[in-house]
JSON list of C-alpha atoms and ligand atoms in Angstrom, two decimals:
[
{"chain": "A", "resi": 1, "resn": "MET", "atom": "CA", "xyz": [0.00, 0.00, 0.00]},
{"chain": "A", "resi": 2, "resn": "ASN", "atom": "CA", "xyz": [1.28, 3.44, -0.91]},
{"chain": "A", "resi": 3, "resn": "ILE", "atom": "CA", "xyz": [1.10, 6.46, 1.34]},
{"chain": "A", "resi": 4, "resn": "GLY", "atom": "CA", "xyz": [-1.95, 8.58, 0.55]},
{"chain": "A", "resi": 5, "resn": "LYS", "atom": "CA", "xyz": [-4.78, 10.43, 2.24]},
{"chain": "A", "resi": 6, "resn": "ASN", "atom": "CA", "xyz": [-6.17, 8.70, 5.34]},
{"chain": "A", "resi": 7, "resn": "CYS", "atom": "CA", "xyz": [-3.24, 6.29, 5.75]},
{"chain": "A", "resi": 8, "resn": "VAL", "atom": "CA", "xyz": [-1.47, 5.94, 9.03]},
{"chain": "A", "resi": 9, "resn": "VAL", "atom": "CA", "xyz": [2.27, 5.95, 8.44]},
{"chain": "A", "resi": 10, "resn": "ALA", "atom": "CA", "xyz": [5.12, 4.94, 10.73]},
{"chain": "A", "resi": 11, "resn": "ALA", "atom": "CA", "xyz": [8.70, 5.81, 9.80]},
{"chain": "A", "resi": 12, "resn": "ASP", "atom": "CA", "xyz": [12.05, 5.41, 11.47]},
{"chain": "A", "resi": 13, "resn": "PHE", "atom": "CA", "xyz": [13.96, 8.67, 11.22]},
{"chain": "A", "resi": 14, "resn": "GLN", "atom": "CA", "xyz": [17.01, 10.66, 12.04]},
{"chain": "A", "resi": 15, "resn": "LEU", "atom": "CA", "xyz": [16.76, 14.44, 12.08]},
{"chain": "A", "resi": 16, "resn": "TYR", "atom": "CA", "xyz": [19.90, 16.48, 11.41]},
{"chain": "A", "resi": 17, "resn": "ASP", "atom": "CA", "xyz": [20.52, 20.21, 11.39]},
{"chain": "A", "resi": 18, "resn": "GLY", "atom": "CA", "xyz": [22.36, 22.08, 8.63]},
{"chain": "A", "resi": 19, "resn": "GLN", "atom": "CA", "xyz": [25.73, 21.24, 10.22]},
{"chain": "A", "resi": 20, "resn": "GLY", "atom": "CA", "xyz": [24.98, 17.52, 10.13]},
{"chain": "A", "resi": 21, "resn": "GLU", "atom": "CA", "xyz": [24.44, 17.26, 13.87]},
{"chain": "A", "resi": 22, "resn": "MET", "atom": "CA", "xyz": [21.75, 14.80, 14.93]},
{"chain": "A", "resi": 23, "resn": "ILE", "atom": "CA", "xyz": [18.87, 16.54, 16.72]},
{"chain": "A", "resi": 24, "resn": "ASP", "atom": "CA", "xyz": [16.40, 13.69, 17.15]},
{"chain": "A", "resi": 25, "resn": "SER", "atom": "CA", "xyz": [15.85, 10.12, 16.06]},
{"chain": "A", "resi": 26, "resn": "SER", "atom": "CA", "xyz": [13.47, 7.19, 16.30]},
{"chain": "A", "resi": 27, "resn": "GLU", "atom": "CA", "xyz": [16.20, 5.32, 18.21]},
{"chain": "A", "resi": 28, "resn": "SER", "atom": "CA", "xyz": [15.76, 7.75, 21.10]},
{"chain": "A", "resi": 29, "resn": "ASN", "atom": "CA", "xyz": [12.11, 8.76, 20.78]},
{"chain": "A", "resi": 30, "resn": "GLY", "atom": "CA", "xyz": [10.36, 6.05, 18.79]},
{"chain": "A", "resi": 31, "resn": "PRO", "atom": "CA", "xyz": [9.18, 6.15, 15.20]},
{"chain": "A", "resi": 32, "resn": "LEU", "atom": "CA", "xyz": [7.31, 9.01, 13.63]},
{"chain": "A", "resi": 33, "resn": "VAL", "atom": "CA", "xyz": [3.64, 7.93, 13.50]},
{"chain": "A", "resi": 34, "resn": "TYR", "atom": "CA", "xyz": [1.04, 10.15, 11.87]},
{"chain": "A", "resi": 35, "resn": "LEU", "atom": "CA", "xyz": [-2.21, 10.32, 9.92]},
{"chain": "A", "resi": 36, "resn": "HIS", "atom": "CA", "xyz": [-1.42, 11.32, 6.35]},
{"chain": "A", "resi": 37, "resn": "GLY", "atom": "CA", "xyz": [-3.43, 14.28, 5.05]},
{"chain": "A", "resi": 38, "resn": "ALA", "atom": "CA", "xyz": [-4.41, 15.54, 8.52]},
{"chain": "A", "resi": 39, "resn": "GLU", "atom": "CA", "xyz": [-1.79, 18.33, 8.65]},
{"chain": "A", "resi": 40, "resn": "GLN", "atom": "CA", "xyz": [0.04, 16.61, 11.50]},
{"chain": "A", "resi": 41, "resn": "LEU", "atom": "CA", "xyz": [3.45, 16.96, 9.84]},
{"chain": "A", "resi": 42, "resn": "LEU", "atom": "CA", "xyz": [5.32, 19.84, 8.26]},
{"chain": "A", "resi": 43, "resn": "PRO", "atom": "CA", "xyz": [3.69, 20.14, 4.80]},
{"chain": "A", "resi": 44, "resn": "ALA", "atom": "CA", "xyz": [6.98, 19.70, 2.90]},
{"chain": "A", "resi": 45, "resn": "LEU", "atom": "CA", "xyz": [7.72, 16.52, 4.86]},
{"chain": "A", "resi": 46, "resn": "GLU", "atom": "CA", "xyz": [4.27, 15.10, 4.25]},
{"chain": "A", "resi": 47, "resn": "ALA", "atom": "CA", "xyz": [4.53, 15.93, 0.53]},
{"chain": "A", "resi": 48, "resn": "ALA", "atom": "CA", "xyz": [7.87, 14.09, 0.30]},
{"chain": "A", "resi": 49, "resn": "LEU", "atom": "CA", "xyz": [6.39, 10.97, 1.90]},
{"chain": "A", "resi": 50, "resn": "ASP", "atom": "CA", "xyz": [3.34, 10.89, -0.37]},
{"chain": "A", "resi": 51, "resn": "GLY", "atom": "CA", "xyz": [3.23, 7.78, -2.59]},
{"chain": "A", "resi": 52, "resn": "HIS", "atom": "CA", "xyz": [6.00, 5.91, -0.77]},
{"chain": "A", "resi": 53, "resn": "ALA", "atom": "CA", "xyz": [5.62, 2.38, 0.57]},
{"chain": "A", "resi": 54, "resn": "VAL", "atom": "CA", "xyz": [7.04, 0.20, 3.36]},
{"chain": "A", "resi": 55, "resn": "GLY", "atom": "CA", "xyz": [10.80, -0.20, 3.01]},
{"chain": "A", "resi": 56, "resn": "ASP", "atom": "CA", "xyz": [11.31, 3.04, 1.10]},
{"chain": "A", "resi": 57, "resn": "GLU", "atom": "CA", "xyz": [14.10, 5.27, 2.35]},
{"chain": "A", "resi": 58, "resn": "LEU", "atom": "CA", "xyz": [14.22, 8.96, 1.65]},
{"chain": "A", "resi": 59, "resn": "SER", "atom": "CA", "xyz": [16.19, 12.05, 2.55]},
{"chain": "A", "resi": 60, "resn": "VAL", "atom": "CA", "xyz": [14.26, 15.32, 2.88]},
{"chain": "A", "resi": 61, "resn": "ALA", "atom": "CA", "xyz": [16.05, 18.65, 3.22]},
{"chain": "A", "resi": 62, "resn": "LEU", "atom": "CA", "xyz": [13.98, 21.54, 4.60]},
{"chain": "A", "resi": 63, "resn": "THR", "atom": "CA", "xyz": [14.75, 25.25, 4.66]},
{"chain": "A", "resi": 64, "resn": "PRO", "atom": "CA", "xyz": [13.79, 27.15, 7.85]},
{"chain": "A", "resi": 65, "resn": "GLU", "atom": "CA", "xyz": [10.72, 28.41, 5.96]},
{"chain": "A", "resi": 66, "resn": "GLN", "atom": "CA", "xyz": [9.67, 24.81, 5.24]},
{"chain": "A", "resi": 67, "resn": "GLY", "atom": "CA", "xyz": [10.56, 23.86, 8.78]},
{"chain": "A", "resi": 68, "resn": "PHE", "atom": "CA", "xyz": [9.80, 25.84, 11.92]},
{"chain": "A", "resi": 69, "resn": "GLY", "atom": "CA", "xyz": [10.09, 29.34, 10.48]},
{"chain": "A", "resi": 70, "resn": "PRO", "atom": "CA", "xyz": [12.72, 32.04, 10.88]},
{"chain": "A", "resi": 71, "resn": "ARG", "atom": "CA", "xyz": [14.01, 33.05, 14.30]},
{"chain": "A", "resi": 72, "resn": "GLU", "atom": "CA", "xyz": [12.36, 36.23, 15.56]},
{"chain": "A", "resi": 73, "resn": "ASP", "atom": "CA", "xyz": [14.47, 38.43, 17.83]},
{"chain": "A", "resi": 74, "resn": "GLU", "atom": "CA", "xyz": [11.39, 40.06, 19.35]},
{"chain": "A", "resi": 75, "resn": "LEU", "atom": "CA", "xyz": [10.45, 36.70, 20.90]},
{"chain": "A", "resi": 76, "resn": "VAL", "atom": "CA", "xyz": [13.53, 36.99, 23.14]},
{"chain": "A", "resi": 77, "resn": "GLU", "atom": "CA", "xyz": [12.73, 38.93, 26.30]},
{"chain": "A", "resi": 78, "resn": "ARG", "atom": "CA", "xyz": [14.36, 39.91, 29.59]},
{"chain": "A", "resi": 79, "resn": "VAL", "atom": "CA", "xyz": [11.85, 39.41, 32.37]},
{"chain": "A", "resi": 80, "resn": "PRO", "atom": "CA", "xyz": [12.27, 40.44, 36.03]},
{"chain": "A", "resi": 81, "resn": "ARG", "atom": "CA", "xyz": [12.83, 37.46, 38.32]},
{"chain": "A", "resi": 82, "resn": "ALA", "atom": "CA", "xyz": [9.87, 38.68, 40.36]},
{"chain": "A", "resi": 83, "resn": "ASN", "atom": "CA", "xyz": [7.66, 37.49, 37.50]},
{"chain": "A", "resi": 84, "resn": "PHE", "atom": "CA", "xyz": [8.44, 33.89, 38.48]},
{"chain": "A", "resi": 85, "resn": "PRO", "atom": "CA", "xyz": [6.86, 33.69, 41.94]},
{"chain": "A", "resi": 86, "resn": "GLY", "atom": "CA", "xyz": [7.25, 30.38, 43.70]},
{"chain": "A", "resi": 87, "resn": "VAL", "atom": "CA", "xyz": [10.02, 29.17, 41.43]},
{"chain": "A", "resi": 88, "resn": "GLU", "atom": "CA", "xyz": [13.10, 28.66, 43.59]},
{"chain": "A", "resi": 89, "resn": "GLU", "atom": "CA", "xyz": [15.66, 27.71, 40.99]},
{"chain": "A", "resi": 90, "resn": "ILE", "atom": "CA", "xyz": [15.62, 29.11, 37.47]},
{"chain": "A", "resi": 91, "resn": "GLY", "atom": "CA", "xyz": [18.22, 27.94, 35.01]},
{"chain": "A", "resi": 92, "resn": "PRO", "atom": "CA", "xyz": [18.91, 27.77, 31.29]},
{"chain": "A", "resi": 93, "resn": "GLY", "atom": "CA", "xyz": [16.90, 25.10, 29.50]},
{"chain": "A", "resi": 94, "resn": "MET", "atom": "CA", "xyz": [13.85, 25.37, 31.76]},
{"chain": "A", "resi": 95, "resn": "ARG", "atom": "CA", "xyz": [10.56, 25.89, 29.97]},
{"chain": "A", "resi": 96, "resn": "PHE", "atom": "CA", "xyz": [7.59, 27.93, 31.10]},
{"chain": "A", "resi": 97, "resn": "GLN", "atom": "CA", "xyz": [4.19, 28.55, 29.63]},
{"chain": "A", "resi": 98, "resn": "THR", "atom": "CA", "xyz": [3.25, 32.17, 29.24]},
{"chain": "A", "resi": 99, "resn": "GLN", "atom": "CA", "xyz": [0.46, 34.04, 27.52]},
{"chain": "A", "resi": 100, "resn": "LEU", "atom": "CA", "xyz": [0.56, 36.18, 24.43]},
{"chain": "A", "resi": 101, "resn": "PRO", "atom": "CA", "xyz": [-1.33, 39.50, 24.56]},
{"chain": "A", "resi": 102, "resn": "ASP", "atom": "CA", "xyz": [-4.29, 37.77, 22.86]},
{"chain": "A", "resi": 103, "resn": "GLY", "atom": "CA", "xyz": [-4.37, 35.18, 25.67]},
{"chain": "A", "resi": 104, "resn": "SER", "atom": "CA", "xyz": [-3.07, 32.24, 23.64]},
{"chain": "A", "resi": 105, "resn": "PRO", "atom": "CA", "xyz": [-0.43, 30.09, 25.34]},
{"chain": "A", "resi": 106, "resn": "MET", "atom": "CA", "xyz": [3.23, 30.20, 24.33]},
{"chain": "A", "resi": 107, "resn": "ILE", "atom": "CA", "xyz": [6.09, 28.04, 25.60]},
{"chain": "A", "resi": 108, "resn": "VAL", "atom": "CA", "xyz": [9.28, 29.96, 26.33]},
{"chain": "A", "resi": 109, "resn": "MET", "atom": "CA", "xyz": [12.70, 28.58, 27.22]},
{"chain": "A", "resi": 110, "resn": "VAL", "atom": "CA", "xyz": [15.09, 30.19, 29.68]},
{"chain": "A", "resi": 111, "resn": "THR", "atom": "CA", "xyz": [18.37, 30.99, 27.95]},
{"chain": "A", "resi": 112, "resn": "ASP", "atom": "CA", "xyz": [20.11, 33.14, 30.58]},
{"chain": "A", "resi": 113, "resn": "VAL", "atom": "CA", "xyz": [19.67, 34.17, 34.23]},
{"chain": "A", "resi": 114, "resn": "ASP", "atom": "CA", "xyz": [21.27, 36.85, 36.37]},
{"chain": "A", "resi": 115, "resn": "ASP", "atom": "CA", "xyz": [20.38, 38.25, 39.81]},
{"chain": "A", "resi": 116, "resn": "GLU", "atom": "CA", "xyz": [17.57, 40.42, 38.55]},
{"chain": "A", "resi": 117, "resn": "TYR", "atom": "CA", "xyz": [16.50, 39.20, 35.14]},
{"chain": "A", "resi": 118, "resn": "VAL", "atom": "CA", "xyz": [15.61, 36.00, 33.34]},
{"chain": "A", "resi": 119, "resn": "THR", "atom": "CA", "xyz": [16.08, 35.91, 29.58]},
{"chain": "A", "resi": 120, "resn": "VAL", "atom": "CA", "xyz": [13.45, 33.81, 27.86]},
{"chain": "A", "resi": 121, "resn": "ASP", "atom": "CA", "xyz": [13.18, 32.81, 24.21]},
{"chain": "A", "resi": 122, "resn": "GLY", "atom": "CA", "xyz": [9.78, 32.06, 22.67]},
{"chain": "A", "resi": 123, "resn": "ASN", "atom": "CA", "xyz": [11.18, 30.83, 19.36]},
{"chain": "A", "resi": 124, "resn": "HIS", "atom": "CA", "xyz": [10.69, 27.18, 18.51]},
{"chain": "A", "resi": 125, "resn": "GLU", "atom": "CA", "xyz": [14.04, 25.55, 19.25]},
{"chain": "A", "resi": 126, "resn": "LEU", "atom": "CA", "xyz": [14.32, 24.54, 15.58]},
{"chain": "A", "resi": 127, "resn": "ALA", "atom": "CA", "xyz": [13.37, 27.98, 14.21]},
{"chain": "A", "resi": 128, "resn": "GLY", "atom": "CA", "xyz": [15.88, 29.43, 11.76]},
{"chain": "A", "resi": 129, "resn": "ARG", "atom": "CA", "xyz": [17.61, 26.09, 11.18]},
{"chain": "A", "resi": 130, "resn": "ASP", "atom": "CA", "xyz": [18.07, 24.03, 8.05]},
{"chain": "A", "resi": 131, "resn": "LEU", "atom": "CA", "xyz": [16.85, 20.52, 8.70]},
{"chain": "A", "resi": 132, "resn": "ARG", "atom": "CA", "xyz": [17.33, 17.15, 7.04]},
{"chain": "A", "resi": 133, "resn": "PHE", "atom": "CA", "xyz": [15.17, 14.13, 7.73]},
{"chain": "A", "resi": 134, "resn": "GLU", "atom": "CA", "xyz": [16.46, 10.66, 6.87]},
{"chain": "A", "resi": 135, "resn": "LEU", "atom": "CA", "xyz": [13.37, 8.46, 6.80]},
{"chain": "A", "resi": 136, "resn": "LYS", "atom": "CA", "xyz": [12.59, 4.78, 6.38]},
{"chain": "A", "resi": 137, "resn": "VAL", "atom": "CA", "xyz": [8.93, 3.85, 6.04]},
{"chain": "A", "resi": 138, "resn": "VAL", "atom": "CA", "xyz": [8.16, 0.90, 8.35]},
{"chain": "A", "resi": 139, "resn": "GLU", "atom": "CA", "xyz": [4.34, 0.76, 8.29]},
{"chain": "A", "resi": 140, "resn": "VAL", "atom": "CA", "xyz": [1.53, 1.99, 6.06]},
{"chain": "A", "resi": 141, "resn": "ARG", "atom": "CA", "xyz": [-2.05, 1.03, 6.90]},
{"chain": "A", "resi": 142, "resn": "GLU", "atom": "CA", "xyz": [-5.55, 2.39, 6.54]},
{"chain": "A", "resi": 143, "resn": "ALA", "atom": "CA", "xyz": [-6.60, 4.63, 9.40]},
{"chain": "A", "resi": 144, "resn": "THR", "atom": "CA", "xyz": [-9.29, 3.28, 11.73]},
{"chain": "A", "resi": 145, "resn": "PRO", "atom": "CA", "xyz": [-12.65, 5.12, 11.84]},
{"chain": "A", "resi": 146, "resn": "GLU", "atom": "CA", "xyz": [-11.69, 6.38, 15.30]},
{"chain": "A", "resi": 147, "resn": "GLU", "atom": "CA", "xyz": [-8.41, 7.82, 14.04]},
{"chain": "A", "resi": 148, "resn": "LEU", "atom": "CA", "xyz": [-10.19, 9.56, 11.18]},
{"chain": "A", "resi": 149, "resn": "ALA", "atom": "CA", "xyz": [-12.74, 11.01, 13.62]},
{"chain": "A", "resi": 150, "resn": "HIS", "atom": "CA", "xyz": [-9.95, 12.28, 15.90]},
{"chain": "A", "resi": 151, "resn": "GLY", "atom": "CA", "xyz": [-7.71, 13.54, 13.09]},
{"chain": "A", "resi": 152, "resn": "HIS", "atom": "CA", "xyz": [-4.60, 11.79, 14.39]},
{"chain": "A", "resi": 153, "resn": "ALA", "atom": "CA", "xyz": [-2.95, 8.38, 14.55]},
{"chain": "A", "resi": 154, "resn": "HIS", "atom": "CA", "xyz": [-3.36, 6.05, 17.54]},
{"chain": "A", "resi": 155, "resn": "GLY", "atom": "CA", "xyz": [0.08, 4.48, 17.50]},
{"chain": "A", "resi": 156, "resn": "VAL", "atom": "CA", "xyz": [1.69, 2.15, 15.00]},
{"chain": "A", "resi": 157, "resn": "ASP", "atom": "CA", "xyz": [-1.10, -0.46, 15.27]},
{"chain": "A", "resi": 158, "resn": "GLY", "atom": "CA", "xyz": [-4.02, 1.87, 16.07]},
{"chain": "A", "resi": 159, "resn": "SER", "atom": "CA", "xyz": [-4.49, 0.58, 19.63]},
{"chain": "A", "resi": 160, "resn": "GLU", "atom": "CA", "xyz": [-3.31, 3.67, 21.55]},
{"chain": "A", "resi": 161, "resn": "ALA", "atom": "CA", "xyz": [-6.57, 5.56, 22.06]},
{"chain": "A", "resi": 162, "resn": "HIS", "atom": "CA", "xyz": [-6.24, 9.19, 23.04]},
{"chain": "B", "resi": 201, "resn": "LIG", "atom": "ZN1", "xyz": [-7.46, 10.12, 19.34]}
]
């Protein structure tokens, strides 16, 4: 069966940045499993997988625009420590959820801390980076009615309801 709309696809992958450094892989985080045609993946990645079958291997290079967008300097902010009440230890790499002016949630990551200020970065950690996915398709099956109703895959074999 070839990958097309309403298939559930599982693929082993390695994700590299533009310098060839591995960022993520199925070895550490399990295979990529998604419902094809449900806008679960980056569009350029989904388009590259279209029509492939189990056993196919492919390499997909993505520009930042095809990936997680450009980095935006205005998403980096220095915030007074007093804005983190009840948080004893703040250090680089910690993530917090904050609110945009319109009330929608945004995840920010702490990048720097001094006595008075915490620097947080609201950019996606892969923003502004060239990416390359090395993929091997390991499963292609029809989505279950439940998966189609939910708009996402329920694991490689469809048994992981959520
Ligand atoms: Zn579900």
